């Protein structure tokens, strides 16, 4: 009986031991599976991070390549600009050339006789030009009736041009001065060039008896800066004083401004001829 009890105890212990062993193996397998699952998750996260890093690196390489290409293009453009500047004058050189040309025609105060001679030279040249264009020309481009004691002037893109000096405000007040001028028109007489048979108009009449109705008058003002300025207007609206204003008796702006502005004439032949004539009288 005693031996049987011992045997039963051994079997019970053995069964318990087997049960513990099976549970331990199950727990171990579960832990291993959990570990493997955790490792798989970690690998997935690492792969995602690596993929993001690869994309970021690729973007950086692309940006650097674009920056390098732009830098090379800028260098090539700078090189072309430098080459072009060596072959052609740059803006500063062109400006210097213009200033040099202007310096050759320095502003100076001409005598009345010199002004009349220069205007006559241009008028003689303009006669032939008028004949070619089936027009007539007169040196009566500016005149006025009774007025005050202020200087007369015209407005241009280059500023005021003194037309008549009465010392209010005086010659030195103006940077540009008119030497003389002419006017082109369609002659009522039919005589082109020098309108020898034209009536001598009064200031009040203006161009009314000289030019055909509904035609334009072209005033050319010859300035001492070497530029020919032009004013175009209908015969019915153009008088000898059109385009000109007057300072008041104290040499300040008065009640009679020019009203309209002369433009730089697009007649390049006239521009060149006037520069040639003006250069003959430079001292």
Short mmCIF file of C-alpha atoms in Angstrom, two decimals:
data_model
loop_
_atom_site.label_atom_id
_atom_site.label_comp_id
_atom_site.label_asym_id
_atom_site.label_seq_id
_atom_site.Cartn_x
_atom_site.Cartn_y
_atom_site.Cartn_z
CA UNK A 1 0.00 0.00 0.00
CA UNK A 2 2.83 2.35 0.86
CA UNK A 3 4.58 1.51 -2.39
CA UNK A 4 1.42 2.30 -4.37
CA UNK A 5 1.14 5.79 -2.79
CA UNK A 6 4.69 6.60 -3.74
CA UNK A 7 4.03 5.56 -7.31
CA UNK A 8 0.97 7.77 -7.53
CA UNK A 9 2.93 10.77 -6.26
CA UNK A 10 5.65 10.21 -8.87
CA UNK A 11 3.09 10.09 -11.67
CA UNK A 12 1.44 13.28 -10.40
CA UNK A 13 4.74 15.14 -10.20
CA UNK A 14 5.64 13.91 -13.66
CA UNK A 15 2.33 15.09 -15.06
CA UNK A 16 2.76 18.49 -13.48
CA UNK A 17 6.26 18.69 -14.84
CA UNK A 18 5.05 17.86 -18.36
CA UNK A 19 2.29 20.44 -18.10
CA UNK A 20 4.71 23.13 -17.00
CA UNK A 21 7.05 22.18 -19.81
CA UNK A 22 4.31 22.40 -22.43
CA UNK A 23 3.13 25.78 -21.06
CA UNK A 24 6.69 27.08 -21.05
CA UNK A 25 7.17 25.97 -24.63
CA UNK A 26 3.89 27.66 -25.61
CA UNK A 27 4.88 30.86 -23.85
CA UNK A 28 8.27 30.73 -25.52
CA UNK A 29 6.71 30.26 -28.94
CA UNK A 30 4.29 33.13 -28.31
CA UNK A 31 7.13 35.38 -27.14
CA UNK A 32 9.17 34.42 -30.20
CA UNK A 33 6.25 35.23 -32.50
CA UNK A 34 5.74 38.53 -30.74
CA UNK A 35 9.44 39.32 -31.07
CA UNK A 36 9.40 38.40 -34.74
CA UNK A 37 6.29 40.56 -35.30
CA UNK A 38 7.96 43.47 -33.51
CA UNK A 39 11.09 43.03 -35.61
CA UNK A 40 9.01 43.02 -38.78
CA UNK A 41 7.33 46.27 -37.71
CA UNK A 42 10.70 47.86 -36.94
CA UNK A 43 12.05 46.77 -40.32
CA UNK A 44 9.02 48.27 -42.05
CA UNK A 45 9.56 51.60 -40.27
CA UNK A 46 13.25 51.57 -41.18
CA UNK A 47 12.43 50.86 -44.79
CA UNK A 48 10.00 53.79 -44.83
CA UNK A 49 12.61 56.08 -43.30
CA UNK A 50 15.21 54.90 -45.78
CA UNK A 51 12.81 55.50 -48.68
CA UNK A 52 12.10 59.04 -47.43
CA UNK A 53 15.83 59.70 -47.07
CA UNK A 54 16.43 58.46 -50.60
CA UNK A 55 13.72 60.77 -51.95
CA UNK A 56 15.09 63.74 -50.00
CA UNK A 57 18.61 63.02 -51.25
CA UNK A 58 17.33 62.79 -54.84
CA UNK A 59 15.54 66.16 -54.49
CA UNK A 60 18.69 67.77 -53.13
CA UNK A 61 20.79 66.37 -55.96
CA UNK A 62 18.21 67.68 -58.48
CA UNK A 63 18.24 71.16 -56.91
CA UNK A 64 22.03 71.26 -56.88
CA UNK A 65 22.13 70.20 -60.53
CA UNK A 66 19.66 72.97 -61.47
CA UNK A 67 21.65 75.57 -59.50
CA UNK A 68 24.88 74.46 -61.17
CA UNK A 69 23.23 74.64 -64.61
CA UNK A 70 21.88 78.15 -63.87
CA UNK A 71 25.29 79.24 -62.64
CA UNK A 72 26.95 77.97 -65.79
CA UNK A 73 24.32 79.76 -67.91
CA UNK A 74 24.94 83.03 -66.05
CA UNK A 75 28.67 82.67 -66.59
CA UNK A 76 28.14 82.03 -70.30
CA UNK A 77 25.83 85.07 -70.56
CA UNK A 78 28.35 87.27 -68.72
CA UNK A 79 31.03 86.05 -71.08
CA UNK A 80 28.85 86.91 -74.12
CA UNK A 81 28.07 90.35 -72.70
CA UNK A 82 31.75 90.98 -72.10
CA UNK A 83 32.57 89.92 -75.65
CA UNK A 84 29.79 92.10 -77.05
CA UNK A 85 30.96 95.07 -75.01
CA UNK A 86 34.42 94.63 -76.48
CA UNK A 87 33.04 94.64 -80.02
CA UNK A 88 30.38 97.38 -79.63
CA UNK A 89 30.42 100.59 -77.57
CA UNK A 90 28.45 100.26 -74.35
CA UNK A 91 25.88 102.77 -73.16
CA UNK A 92 28.46 104.87 -71.34
CA UNK A 93 30.62 105.10 -74.47
CA UNK A 94 27.58 106.07 -76.57
CA UNK A 95 26.63 108.72 -74.01
CA UNK A 96 30.19 110.02 -74.10
CA UNK A 97 29.99 110.24 -77.90
CA UNK A 98 26.78 112.26 -77.67
CA UNK A 99 28.27 114.56 -75.05
CA UNK A 100 31.36 115.03 -77.21
CA UNK A 101 29.20 115.98 -80.20
CA UNK A 102 27.22 118.42 -78.07
CA UNK A 103 30.45 119.89 -76.69
CA UNK A 104 31.51 120.71 -80.24
CA UNK A 105 28.35 122.85 -80.54
CA UNK A 106 28.81 124.70 -77.27
CA UNK A 107 26.13 127.24 -76.44
CA UNK A 108 27.31 130.80 -77.05
CA UNK A 109 25.66 134.15 -77.51
CA UNK A 110 25.68 135.01 -81.21
CA UNK A 111 25.42 138.52 -82.55
CA UNK A 112 22.26 139.58 -84.38
CA UNK A 113 24.20 139.59 -87.64
CA UNK A 114 25.44 136.03 -87.07
CA UNK A 115 21.92 134.84 -86.29
CA UNK A 116 20.60 136.38 -89.50
CA UNK A 117 23.39 134.80 -91.55
CA UNK A 118 22.85 131.34 -90.08
CA UNK A 119 19.09 131.56 -90.63
CA UNK A 120 19.67 132.67 -94.23
CA UNK A 121 21.98 129.68 -94.85
CA UNK A 122 19.29 127.32 -93.61
CA UNK A 123 16.58 129.15 -95.55
CA UNK A 124 18.56 128.80 -98.79
CA UNK A 125 18.87 125.07 -98.16
CA UNK A 126 15.14 124.83 -97.27
CA UNK A 127 14.08 126.39 -100.60
CA UNK A 128 15.33 123.37 -102.52
CA UNK A 129 13.77 121.01 -99.99
CA UNK A 130 10.43 122.79 -100.35
CA UNK A 131 10.54 122.52 -104.14
CA UNK A 132 11.10 118.77 -103.90
CA UNK A 133 8.14 118.44 -101.54
CA UNK A 134 5.83 120.74 -103.54
CA UNK A 135 5.76 123.23 -100.70
CA UNK A 136 6.90 126.79 -100.07
CA UNK A 137 9.06 128.17 -97.27
CA UNK A 138 9.25 131.47 -95.42
CA UNK A 139 11.54 132.73 -92.67
CA UNK A 140 8.53 134.18 -90.87
CA UNK A 141 8.24 131.50 -88.22
CA UNK A 142 7.83 133.82 -85.22
CA UNK A 143 6.46 137.30 -84.67
CA UNK A 144 4.07 139.04 -82.30
CA UNK A 145 2.18 142.25 -81.87
CA UNK A 146 2.21 144.61 -78.95
CA UNK A 147 3.42 142.87 -75.81
CA UNK A 148 5.16 143.40 -72.50
CA UNK A 149 8.84 143.56 -71.63
CA UNK A 150 9.34 139.88 -70.78
CA UNK A 151 11.38 137.37 -72.77
CA UNK A 152 9.59 135.17 -75.29
CA UNK A 153 10.17 131.43 -75.16
CA UNK A 154 9.01 128.04 -76.48
CA UNK A 155 8.64 124.70 -74.73
CA UNK A 156 10.43 121.57 -76.04
CA UNK A 157 11.22 118.06 -74.74
CA UNK A 158 14.64 119.50 -73.79
CA UNK A 159 13.21 122.41 -71.83
CA UNK A 160 12.53 126.09 -72.49
CA UNK A 161 14.06 127.78 -75.51
CA UNK A 162 14.48 131.56 -75.38
CA UNK A 163 13.07 133.02 -78.60
CA UNK A 164 13.41 136.74 -77.99
CA UNK A 165 15.74 138.25 -75.39
CA UNK A 166 14.47 141.33 -73.59
CA UNK A 167 16.58 140.69 -70.46
CA UNK A 168 13.58 139.54 -68.44
CA UNK A 169 14.80 137.09 -67.18
CA UNK A 170 17.66 137.29 -69.74
CA UNK A 171 19.96 135.12 -71.86
CA UNK A 172 21.66 133.31 -68.96
CA UNK A 173 18.35 132.15 -67.52
CA UNK A 174 17.85 129.77 -70.47
CA UNK A 175 19.97 126.75 -71.37
CA UNK A 176 18.78 126.79 -74.99
CA UNK A 177 18.21 129.75 -77.31
CA UNK A 178 16.60 130.06 -80.74
CA UNK A 179 18.88 131.40 -83.48
CA UNK A 180 16.12 131.64 -86.09
CA UNK A 181 13.64 129.52 -87.98
CA UNK A 182 11.55 128.90 -91.07
CA UNK A 183 8.03 127.68 -91.86
CA UNK A 184 6.97 125.26 -94.61
CA UNK A 185 3.44 125.43 -96.06
CA UNK A 186 1.27 124.59 -99.07
CA UNK A 187 1.34 127.87 -101.08
CA UNK A 188 -1.90 129.47 -102.18
CA UNK A 189 0.06 131.08 -105.02
CA UNK A 190 1.17 127.72 -106.41
CA UNK A 191 4.84 128.82 -106.31
CA UNK A 192 6.92 126.09 -104.73
CA UNK A 193 10.23 126.69 -102.98
CA UNK A 194 10.72 130.42 -102.54
CA UNK A 195 7.25 131.97 -102.61
CA UNK A 196 8.39 135.10 -104.45
CA UNK A 197 4.88 136.26 -105.41
CA UNK A 198 3.36 135.75 -101.98
CA UNK A 199 1.84 138.81 -100.26
CA UNK A 200 3.68 140.19 -97.26
CA UNK A 201 1.38 139.22 -94.41
CA UNK A 202 0.69 141.31 -91.35
CA UNK A 203 1.02 139.84 -87.88
CA UNK A 204 -2.75 139.69 -87.56
CA UNK A 205 -3.12 137.81 -90.84
CA UNK A 206 -0.48 135.22 -90.12
CA UNK A 207 -0.44 132.44 -92.71
CA UNK A 208 -4.05 132.94 -93.82
CA UNK A 209 -3.12 134.43 -97.23
CA UNK A 210 0.06 132.40 -97.69
CA UNK A 211 -1.20 128.83 -97.30
CA UNK A 212 -4.07 126.87 -98.75
CA UNK A 213 -7.07 126.22 -96.48
CA UNK A 214 -7.09 123.03 -94.43
CA UNK A 215 -3.36 122.46 -94.86
CA UNK A 216 -0.62 122.20 -92.25
CA UNK A 217 2.03 124.76 -91.33
CA UNK A 218 5.41 123.28 -90.28
CA UNK A 219 7.44 125.63 -88.09
CA UNK A 220 11.14 124.78 -87.79
CA UNK A 221 12.91 126.44 -84.84
CA UNK A 222 16.72 126.43 -85.07
CA UNK A 223 18.25 126.22 -81.58
CA UNK A 224 21.82 126.86 -80.47
CA UNK A 225 22.08 123.33 -79.01
CA UNK A 226 22.19 122.03 -82.60
CA UNK A 227 18.60 120.72 -82.64
CA UNK A 228 15.77 121.58 -85.03
CA UNK A 229 12.44 121.69 -83.19
CA UNK A 230 9.16 121.43 -85.10
CA UNK A 231 5.59 122.55 -84.49
CA UNK A 232 2.80 121.38 -86.84
CA UNK A 233 -0.66 122.91 -86.94
CA UNK A 234 -3.56 123.70 -89.25
CA UNK A 235 -3.37 127.00 -91.13
CA UNK A 236 -6.59 128.15 -89.46
CA UNK A 237 -5.11 127.58 -86.01
CA UNK A 238 -1.53 128.71 -86.62
CA UNK A 239 -0.34 132.28 -86.19
CA UNK A 240 3.18 133.75 -86.11
CA UNK A 241 3.10 133.64 -82.29
CA UNK A 242 1.72 130.08 -82.07
CA UNK A 243 3.96 127.88 -79.92
CA UNK A 244 5.49 130.79 -78.03
CA UNK A 245 4.83 132.38 -74.66
CA UNK A 246 6.05 135.43 -72.77
CA UNK A 247 7.47 136.04 -69.32
CA UNK A 248 6.02 139.02 -67.47
CA UNK A 249 7.80 142.36 -67.03
CA UNK A 250 9.54 141.11 -63.87
CA UNK A 251 11.03 138.09 -65.65
CA UNK A 252 8.73 135.51 -64.05
CA UNK A 253 6.06 133.31 -65.60
CA UNK A 254 3.30 135.49 -66.95
CA UNK A 255 -0.24 135.11 -68.20
CA UNK A 256 0.80 134.04 -71.70
CA UNK A 257 2.34 130.53 -71.72
CA UNK A 258 3.13 128.83 -75.05
CA UNK A 259 0.09 126.56 -74.85
CA UNK A 260 1.63 123.94 -77.17
CA UNK A 261 5.05 122.29 -77.26
CA UNK A 262 7.55 121.96 -80.09
CA UNK A 263 8.84 118.46 -80.79
CA UNK A 264 12.25 117.37 -82.00
CA UNK A 265 11.88 117.30 -85.78
CA UNK A 266 12.05 113.93 -87.47
CA UNK A 267 13.58 115.57 -90.55
CA UNK A 268 17.08 114.11 -90.27
CA UNK A 269 18.37 116.02 -93.30
CA UNK A 270 17.34 119.27 -91.62
CA UNK A 271 19.00 118.19 -88.37
CA UNK A 272 22.28 117.44 -90.13
CA UNK A 273 22.21 120.66 -92.16
CA UNK A 274 21.56 122.80 -89.10
CA UNK A 275 24.43 121.18 -87.19
CA UNK A 276 26.69 121.85 -90.17
CA UNK A 277 25.71 125.53 -90.34
CA UNK A 278 25.95 126.01 -86.56
CA UNK A 279 29.39 124.44 -86.55
CA UNK A 280 30.62 127.08 -89.00
CA UNK A 281 29.99 129.79 -86.38
CA UNK A 282 31.53 128.13 -83.36
CA UNK A 283 34.27 130.16 -81.73
#
